[in-house]
Coordinates of N, CA and C in Angstrom, one line a residue:
M1 N 3.9 -40.2 -2.7 CA 3.3 -39.1 -3.1 C 3.6 -37.7 -2.3
A2 N 3.1 -36.6 -2.7 CA 3.1 -35.3 -2.3 C 2.1 -35.3 -1.1
Q3 N 2.4 -34.9 0.0 CA 1.2 -34.6 1.6 C 0.7 -33.5 0.6
R4 N -1.1 -33.6 1.3 CA -1.9 -32.7 0.7 C -1.8 -31.7 1.7
V5 N -2.1 -30.0 1.6 CA -2.1 -29.2 2.1 C -3.5 -28.6 1.8
T6 N -4.2 -27.9 3.3 CA -5.2 -27.7 3.2 C -5.2 -26.3 3.8
L7 N -5.8 -25.3 2.9 CA -6.2 -23.9 2.8 C -6.7 -23.9 4.0
R8 N -5.7 -22.3 5.0 CA -6.3 -22.1 6.4 C -7.2 -21.2 6.1
K9 N -7.2 -20.0 5.2 CA -8.7 -19.3 4.7 C -9.8 -19.8 3.9
R10 N -10.7 -18.6 4.3 CA -11.6 -19.1 3.4 C -11.9 -19.4 1.9
T11 N -10.8 -18.3 1.6 CA -10.9 -17.9 0.5 C -10.4 -19.0 -0.6
P12 N -10.7 -19.7 -1.6 CA -9.4 -20.5 -2.6 C -9.3 -20.5 -3.8
Y13 N -9.2 -18.7 -4.1 CA -9.3 -18.2 -5.3 C -7.6 -17.7 -5.5
N14 N -6.7 -17.8 -6.3 CA -5.5 -17.5 -6.6 C -5.6 -15.9 -6.9
T15 N -6.1 -15.3 -5.8 CA -5.8 -13.8 -5.9 C -4.8 -13.2 -5.3
T16 N -4.3 -12.0 -5.5 CA -3.1 -11.3 -5.1 C -3.3 -11.3 -3.4
S17 N -4.3 -11.2 -3.3 CA -4.7 -10.8 -1.5 C -4.5 -12.2 -0.4
N18 N -4.6 -13.4 -1.7 CA -4.5 -14.5 -1.2 C -3.4 -15.6 -1.2
R19 N -2.2 -14.6 -1.4 CA -0.7 -15.4 -2.0 C -0.5 -16.3 -1.1
R20 N 0.3 -17.5 -1.4 CA 0.7 -18.4 0.4 C 1.8 -19.2 -0.7
R21 N 2.5 -19.4 0.4 CA 3.6 -20.4 0.4 C 3.5 -21.6 1.2
V22 N 3.7 -22.6 0.4 CA 4.1 -23.7 1.1 C 5.6 -24.3 2.2
V23 N 5.2 -24.0 3.5 CA 6.0 -24.2 4.5 C 6.4 -25.7 5.0
K24 N 7.5 -26.3 5.4 CA 7.6 -27.0 6.0 C 8.0 -26.6 8.0
T25 N 6.8 -27.6 8.3 CA 7.1 -27.0 10.2 C 8.1 -28.0 10.8
P26 N 8.7 -28.0 11.9 CA 9.5 -28.3 12.1 C 9.0 -30.1 12.8
G27 N 7.8 -30.1 12.8 CA 7.1 -31.3 13.1 C 7.5 -32.1 11.7
G28 N 7.4 -31.6 10.8 CA 7.6 -32.6 9.2 C 6.6 -32.1 8.3
K29 N 5.5 -30.9 9.0 CA 4.3 -31.2 8.2 C 4.4 -29.9 7.2
L30 N 3.5 -30.0 6.0 CA 3.2 -29.2 4.9 C 2.5 -27.9 5.4
V31 N 2.4 -27.1 5.7 CA 1.3 -25.9 5.6 C 1.5 -24.9 4.9
Y32 N 0.5 -24.4 4.8 CA 0.3 -23.0 3.6 C 0.5 -21.8 5.0
H33 N 1.6 -20.9 4.5 CA 1.2 -19.5 4.5 C 1.0 -18.6 4.2
H34 N 0.2 -17.7 4.6 CA -0.2 -16.9 4.0 C 0.5 -15.2 4.0
L35 N 1.3 -14.9 2.3 CA 1.8 -13.6 2.3 C 0.9 -12.4 2.0
K36 N 1.8 -11.3 2.6 CA 1.2 -9.9 2.5 C 2.2 -9.6 1.3
K37 N 0.5 -8.2 1.1 CA 1.3 -7.3 -0.6 C 2.1 -7.0 -0.2
L38 N 2.9 -6.7 -1.5 CA 4.4 -5.9 -1.1 C 4.1 -4.5 -1.1
A39 N 5.1 -3.8 -0.5 CA 4.9 -2.7 0.1 C 5.2 -1.8 -1.1
T40 N 4.8 -0.4 -1.8 CA 5.5 0.2 -2.9 C 6.1 1.5 -2.3
S41 N 7.0 1.9 -2.7 CA 7.7 2.7 -2.0 C 7.2 4.2 -3.0
P42 N 6.4 5.6 -2.2 CA 5.6 6.3 -2.1 C 6.4 7.5 -3.3
K43 N 6.0 7.9 -4.7 CA 6.8 8.1 -5.8 C 6.9 9.9 -5.5
C44 N 7.3 10.5 -6.3 CA 7.8 11.7 -6.6 C 6.3 12.3 -7.8
G45 N 5.6 13.6 -7.1 CA 4.4 13.6 -8.2 C 4.7 14.0 -9.3
D46 N 5.8 14.9 -9.6 CA 5.9 15.0 -10.9 C 7.1 14.5 -11.5
C47 N 7.7 13.7 -11.4 CA 8.6 12.8 -12.2 C 8.4 11.8 -12.0
G48 N 7.8 11.0 -10.7 CA 7.8 9.5 -10.5 C 8.6 8.5 -9.6
I49 N 10.0 9.3 -9.6 CA 10.8 8.6 -9.0 C 10.3 8.3 -7.6
A50 N 11.0 7.1 -6.8 CA 10.7 6.2 -5.5 C 11.5 7.8 -4.6
L51 N 10.8 8.5 -3.5 CA 11.2 9.1 -2.8 C 12.2 8.6 -1.8
P52 N 13.5 9.0 -1.9 CA 14.8 8.6 -1.0 C 14.4 8.9 0.5
G53 N 14.5 8.2 1.7 CA 14.4 8.5 2.8 C 13.0 8.5 3.5
I54 N 12.0 7.8 2.7 CA 10.8 7.2 3.3 C 10.4 6.1 3.1
P55 N 10.4 5.2 3.7 CA 10.1 4.1 3.4 C 9.0 3.3 3.1
A56 N 9.0 1.9 2.5 CA 8.0 1.6 1.8 C 6.8 0.7 2.1
L57 N 6.1 1.3 2.9 CA 4.9 0.1 3.2 C 3.6 0.4 3.0
R58 N 2.8 -0.5 3.7 CA 1.1 -0.8 2.9 C 0.9 0.9 3.9
P59 N -0.5 1.2 2.9 CA -1.2 2.3 3.1 C -1.5 2.4 4.7
R60 N -1.9 1.5 5.7 CA -2.1 1.7 6.9 C -1.0 1.5 8.1
Q61 N -0.1 0.8 7.3 CA 1.3 1.3 8.4 C 2.0 3.0 8.2
Y62 N 1.5 3.5 7.8 CA 1.9 5.1 7.5 C 1.3 5.5 8.9
A63 N 0.1 5.3 9.4 CA -0.4 5.7 10.4 C 0.1 5.3 12.0
T64 N 0.7 4.1 11.8 CA 1.6 4.0 13.0 C 2.4 4.3 12.8
I65 N 3.6 5.1 12.0 CA 4.8 5.4 12.0 C 4.9 6.8 12.5
S66 N 6.0 7.4 12.8 CA 5.5 9.0 13.5 C 6.2 10.1 11.7
K67 N 5.9 11.2 12.1 CA 5.6 11.8 10.7 C 7.2 12.6 10.6
T68 N 8.4 12.1 11.5 CA 9.7 12.4 10.9 C 10.1 11.0 9.7
K69 N 9.7 9.9 10.4 CA 10.1 8.6 9.2 C 8.9 9.2 8.0
K70 N 7.9 9.5 8.0 CA 7.1 10.0 6.8 C 7.9 10.7 5.7
T71 N 8.2 11.7 6.5 CA 8.5 13.1 5.1 C 10.1 13.2 5.2
V72 N 10.7 14.4 4.7 CA 11.8 14.8 4.5 C 12.0 16.7 4.9
R73 N 12.7 17.1 5.5 CA 13.2 18.3 6.0 C 13.1 19.3 5.4
R74 N 12.5 19.3 4.4 CA 12.4 20.6 3.4 C 11.3 20.7 2.7
A75 N 11.3 21.5 1.9 CA 9.6 22.2 1.2 C 9.2 21.4 0.2
Y76 N 8.4 20.5 0.3 CA 7.8 19.5 -0.5 C 8.3 18.4 -0.4
G77 N 8.9 17.9 1.0 CA 9.7 16.8 1.4 C 8.2 16.2 2.1
G78 N 8.3 14.6 1.3 CA 7.6 13.5 2.0 C 6.5 13.5 0.5
S79 N 6.4 14.6 -0.9 CA 5.8 15.2 -2.1 C 6.7 15.1 -3.2
R80 N 7.4 16.0 -3.3 CA 8.5 15.5 -4.3 C 9.9 15.7 -4.0
C81 N 10.5 15.3 -5.2 CA 12.4 14.8 -4.8 C 12.8 16.2 -5.0
G82 N 14.3 15.8 -4.6 CA 15.0 17.3 -4.1 C 15.2 18.1 -5.3
D83 N 15.3 17.0 -6.5 CA 15.5 18.0 -8.1 C 14.5 18.7 -8.2
C84 N 13.5 17.7 -8.1 CA 11.9 18.4 -8.7 C 11.7 19.9 -7.5
T85 N 12.3 19.6 -6.4 CA 12.1 20.8 -5.7 C 12.6 21.8 -5.8
K86 N 13.8 21.9 -6.5 CA 15.1 22.7 -6.7 C 14.8 23.7 -7.9
S87 N 14.1 22.4 -8.9 CA 13.3 23.3 -10.5 C 12.0 24.1 -10.0
R88 N 11.4 23.4 -8.9 CA 9.8 24.5 -9.0 C 10.6 25.7 -8.0
I89 N 11.5 26.1 -7.0 CA 11.7 27.1 -6.7 C 12.5 28.1 -7.9
L90 N 13.3 27.5 -8.6 CA 14.4 28.2 -9.5 C 13.4 29.1 -10.2
R91 N 11.8 28.0 -11.0 CA 11.0 28.5 -11.4 C 10.4 29.5 -10.9
A92 N 10.0 29.4 -9.3 CA 9.0 30.0 -9.0 C 10.1 32.0 -9.0
F93 N 11.3 31.3 -8.1 CA 12.2 32.9 -8.7 C 12.0 33.5 -9.8
L94 N 12.2 32.8 -10.9 CA 12.7 33.2 -12.2 C 11.1 34.2 -12.9
V95 N 10.3 33.8 -11.8 CA 8.4 34.0 -12.7 C 8.8 35.5 -11.8
E96 N 9.3 35.5 -10.7 CA 9.2 36.8 -9.4 C 10.0 37.9 -10.3
E97 N 11.3 37.5 -10.9 CA 12.1 38.2 -12.0 C 11.5 38.9 -12.8
A98 N 11.2 38.2 -14.0 CA 10.7 38.5 -15.3 C 9.5 39.0 -14.6
K99 N 8.6 38.9 -13.1 CA 7.6 40.3 -13.2 C 8.2 41.6 -12.9
I100 N 9.3 41.6 -12.4 CA 10.1 42.9 -11.8 C 10.5 43.2 -13.2
V101 N 11.3 42.5 -13.9 CA 11.7 43.4 -15.2 C 10.3 43.9 -15.7
K102 N 9.4 43.3 -16.1 CA 8.6 43.6 -16.7 C 8.1 45.4 -16.1
K103 N 7.9 45.3 -15.2 CA 7.3 46.5 -14.5 C 8.1 47.6 -14.3
V104 N 9.7 47.4 -13.8 CA 11.1 48.6 -14.5 C 10.8 48.8 -16.0
I105 N 10.5 47.8 -16.8 CA 10.5 48.1 -18.4 C 9.7 48.9 -18.3
K106 N 7.8 49.0 -18.1 CA 7.3 49.9 -18.0 C 6.9 51.1 -17.7
S107 N 7.8 50.9 -16.2 CA 7.9 52.4 -15.8 C 8.7 53.8 -16.4
Q108 N 9.9 53.0 -17.2 CA 10.8 53.5 -18.0 C 10.3 54.0 -19.3
E109 N 9.1 53.0 -19.6 CA 8.5 54.0 -21.1 C 7.8 54.8 -20.8
K110 N 7.1 55.1 -19.5 CA 6.5 56.0 -19.0 C 7.1 56.7 -19.4
A111 N 8.4 56.8 -18.6 CA 9.3 57.8 -17.9 C 9.8 58.6 -19.2
G112 N 9.7 57.4 -20.4 CA 10.3 58.2 -21.2 C 9.3 59.3 -22.8
R113 N 7.8 59.1 -22.1 CA 7.1 59.6 -22.8 C 6.8 61.2 -22.5
K114 N 7.6 61.2 -21.0 CA 6.3 62.7 -20.6 C 7.7 63.2 -20.6

């Protein structure tokens, strides 16, 4: 017959925060090891892929690591991936160019009327 294993924490419910694994100790006893929740890596705000270069930790663990490990040395580093950053910068540049072209065309029309 299998050996009985008693819970080490008070909650008996099978929830995500109360996951456990049966482990055999060196003395031959079976005990429960309570497992921590799995960490998910931070995602890009635009496309949703996991951000490379930033570790996957539980939210409270980000407070204990240094800022250099939480970000990437780039505009939008730690918030957006490289491809989305590139497209954002390109879009901003093209919008500014379009404004300048519009201004030039308007001034040429004004000069043409006179």
